[in-house]
């Protein structure tokens, strides 16, 4: 992701994850960013927290009834 204002640009690299499903990763990223800023973190800290939240979300089965019963 990239965060920018008029004079500052911050690039946040990915956080490695064992991806099972990407469902909800964007929502987790936004929630992590908002939580990070509400705690008083800098933009860099909030972006790092957001990327970590998104990576964790990718390691869970998604919202479509998983795991399916056999």
JSON list of C-alpha atoms in Angstrom, two decimals:
[
{"chain": "A", "resi": 1, "resn": "UNK", "atom": "CA", "xyz": [0.00, 0.00, 0.00]},
{"chain": "A", "resi": 2, "resn": "UNK", "atom": "CA", "xyz": [0.97, 3.63, -0.39]},
{"chain": "A", "resi": 3, "resn": "UNK", "atom": "CA", "xyz": [-0.01, 6.46, 1.92]},
{"chain": "A", "resi": 4, "resn": "UNK", "atom": "CA", "xyz": [0.48, 9.98, 0.65]},
{"chain": "A", "resi": 5, "resn": "UNK", "atom": "CA", "xyz": [-0.25, 13.59, 1.39]},
{"chain": "A", "resi": 6, "resn": "UNK", "atom": "CA", "xyz": [1.09, 16.67, -0.35]},
{"chain": "A", "resi": 7, "resn": "UNK", "atom": "CA", "xyz": [4.75, 16.19, 0.51]},
{"chain": "A", "resi": 8, "resn": "UNK", "atom": "CA", "xyz": [5.06, 12.76, 2.11]},
{"chain": "A", "resi": 9, "resn": "UNK", "atom": "CA", "xyz": [4.76, 9.34, 0.54]},
{"chain": "A", "resi": 10, "resn": "UNK", "atom": "CA", "xyz": [5.03, 6.13, 2.56]},
{"chain": "A", "resi": 11, "resn": "UNK", "atom": "CA", "xyz": [5.15, 2.68, 0.97]},
{"chain": "A", "resi": 12, "resn": "UNK", "atom": "CA", "xyz": [4.18, -0.28, 3.15]},
{"chain": "A", "resi": 13, "resn": "UNK", "atom": "CA", "xyz": [5.55, -3.62, 1.94]},
{"chain": "A", "resi": 14, "resn": "UNK", "atom": "CA", "xyz": [3.62, -6.84, 2.25]},
{"chain": "A", "resi": 15, "resn": "UNK", "atom": "CA", "xyz": [3.69, -9.01, 5.34]},
{"chain": "A", "resi": 16, "resn": "UNK", "atom": "CA", "xyz": [4.30, -12.66, 4.43]},
{"chain": "A", "resi": 17, "resn": "UNK", "atom": "CA", "xyz": [1.38, -15.00, 5.10]},
{"chain": "A", "resi": 18, "resn": "UNK", "atom": "CA", "xyz": [0.32, -18.60, 4.49]},
{"chain": "A", "resi": 19, "resn": "UNK", "atom": "CA", "xyz": [-2.60, -17.62, 2.29]},
{"chain": "A", "resi": 20, "resn": "UNK", "atom": "CA", "xyz": [-5.74, -19.75, 2.51]},
{"chain": "A", "resi": 21, "resn": "UNK", "atom": "CA", "xyz": [-8.29, -17.17, 1.40]},
{"chain": "A", "resi": 22, "resn": "UNK", "atom": "CA", "xyz": [-8.11, -13.44, 0.69]},
{"chain": "A", "resi": 23, "resn": "UNK", "atom": "CA", "xyz": [-11.73, -12.79, 1.67]},
{"chain": "A", "resi": 24, "resn": "UNK", "atom": "CA", "xyz": [-11.77, -9.90, 4.13]},
{"chain": "A", "resi": 25, "resn": "UNK", "atom": "CA", "xyz": [-8.13, -8.89, 3.72]},
{"chain": "A", "resi": 26, "resn": "UNK", "atom": "CA", "xyz": [-9.06, -5.37, 2.61]},
{"chain": "A", "resi": 27, "resn": "UNK", "atom": "CA", "xyz": [-11.51, -4.95, 5.47]},
{"chain": "A", "resi": 28, "resn": "UNK", "atom": "CA", "xyz": [-8.86, -6.18, 7.91]},
{"chain": "A", "resi": 29, "resn": "UNK", "atom": "CA", "xyz": [-6.35, -3.73, 6.43]},
{"chain": "A", "resi": 30, "resn": "UNK", "atom": "CA", "xyz": [-8.69, -0.76, 6.84]},
{"chain": "A", "resi": 31, "resn": "UNK", "atom": "CA", "xyz": [-9.68, -1.80, 10.37]},
{"chain": "A", "resi": 32, "resn": "UNK", "atom": "CA", "xyz": [-6.03, -2.26, 11.31]},
{"chain": "A", "resi": 33, "resn": "UNK", "atom": "CA", "xyz": [-5.10, 1.14, 9.92]},
{"chain": "A", "resi": 34, "resn": "UNK", "atom": "CA", "xyz": [-7.94, 2.86, 11.76]},
{"chain": "A", "resi": 35, "resn": "UNK", "atom": "CA", "xyz": [-7.10, 1.07, 15.01]},
{"chain": "A", "resi": 36, "resn": "UNK", "atom": "CA", "xyz": [-3.46, 2.04, 14.62]},
{"chain": "A", "resi": 37, "resn": "UNK", "atom": "CA", "xyz": [-4.26, 5.70, 14.12]},
{"chain": "A", "resi": 38, "resn": "UNK", "atom": "CA", "xyz": [-6.86, 5.78, 16.90]},
{"chain": "A", "resi": 39, "resn": "UNK", "atom": "CA", "xyz": [-4.19, 4.45, 19.28]},
{"chain": "A", "resi": 40, "resn": "UNK", "atom": "CA", "xyz": [-2.08, 7.47, 18.39]},
{"chain": "A", "resi": 41, "resn": "UNK", "atom": "CA", "xyz": [0.38, 5.69, 16.12]},
{"chain": "A", "resi": 42, "resn": "UNK", "atom": "CA", "xyz": [2.24, 7.37, 13.30]},
{"chain": "A", "resi": 43, "resn": "UNK", "atom": "CA", "xyz": [1.22, 6.71, 9.72]},
{"chain": "A", "resi": 44, "resn": "UNK", "atom": "CA", "xyz": [4.13, 4.26, 9.43]},
{"chain": "A", "resi": 45, "resn": "UNK", "atom": "CA", "xyz": [3.03, 2.39, 12.55]},
{"chain": "A", "resi": 46, "resn": "UNK", "atom": "CA", "xyz": [-0.61, 2.30, 11.46]},
{"chain": "A", "resi": 47, "resn": "UNK", "atom": "CA", "xyz": [0.32, 0.99, 8.00]},
{"chain": "A", "resi": 48, "resn": "UNK", "atom": "CA", "xyz": [2.52, -1.73, 9.49]},
{"chain": "A", "resi": 49, "resn": "UNK", "atom": "CA", "xyz": [-0.32, -2.78, 11.81]},
{"chain": "A", "resi": 50, "resn": "UNK", "atom": "CA", "xyz": [-2.76, -2.73, 8.90]},
{"chain": "A", "resi": 51, "resn": "UNK", "atom": "CA", "xyz": [-0.52, -4.94, 6.76]},
{"chain": "A", "resi": 52, "resn": "UNK", "atom": "CA", "xyz": [-0.13, -7.38, 9.64]},
{"chain": "A", "resi": 53, "resn": "UNK", "atom": "CA", "xyz": [-3.92, -7.54, 10.12]},
{"chain": "A", "resi": 54, "resn": "UNK", "atom": "CA", "xyz": [-4.47, -8.15, 6.41]},
{"chain": "A", "resi": 55, "resn": "UNK", "atom": "CA", "xyz": [-1.88, -10.93, 6.38]},
{"chain": "A", "resi": 56, "resn": "UNK", "atom": "CA", "xyz": [-3.55, -12.63, 9.36]},
{"chain": "A", "resi": 57, "resn": "UNK", "atom": "CA", "xyz": [-6.94, -12.39, 7.65]},
{"chain": "A", "resi": 58, "resn": "UNK", "atom": "CA", "xyz": [-5.50, -14.22, 4.62]},
{"chain": "A", "resi": 59, "resn": "UNK", "atom": "CA", "xyz": [-4.57, -17.15, 6.85]},
{"chain": "A", "resi": 60, "resn": "UNK", "atom": "CA", "xyz": [-8.22, -17.86, 7.78]},
{"chain": "A", "resi": 61, "resn": "UNK", "atom": "CA", "xyz": [-10.84, -19.59, 5.69]},
{"chain": "A", "resi": 62, "resn": "UNK", "atom": "CA", "xyz": [-13.23, -17.00, 4.24]},
{"chain": "A", "resi": 63, "resn": "UNK", "atom": "CA", "xyz": [-16.79, -16.03, 4.90]},
{"chain": "A", "resi": 64, "resn": "UNK", "atom": "CA", "xyz": [-18.43, -18.43, 2.46]},
{"chain": "A", "resi": 65, "resn": "UNK", "atom": "CA", "xyz": [-19.27, -21.26, 4.84]},
{"chain": "A", "resi": 66, "resn": "UNK", "atom": "CA", "xyz": [-15.77, -22.66, 5.33]},
{"chain": "A", "resi": 67, "resn": "UNK", "atom": "CA", "xyz": [-14.82, -25.15, 6.39]},
{"chain": "A", "resi": 68, "resn": "UNK", "atom": "CA", "xyz": [-17.41, -27.08, 4.44]},
{"chain": "A", "resi": 69, "resn": "UNK", "atom": "CA", "xyz": [-18.88, -30.18, 6.03]},
{"chain": "A", "resi": 70, "resn": "UNK", "atom": "CA", "xyz": [-18.07, -33.41, 4.18]}
]
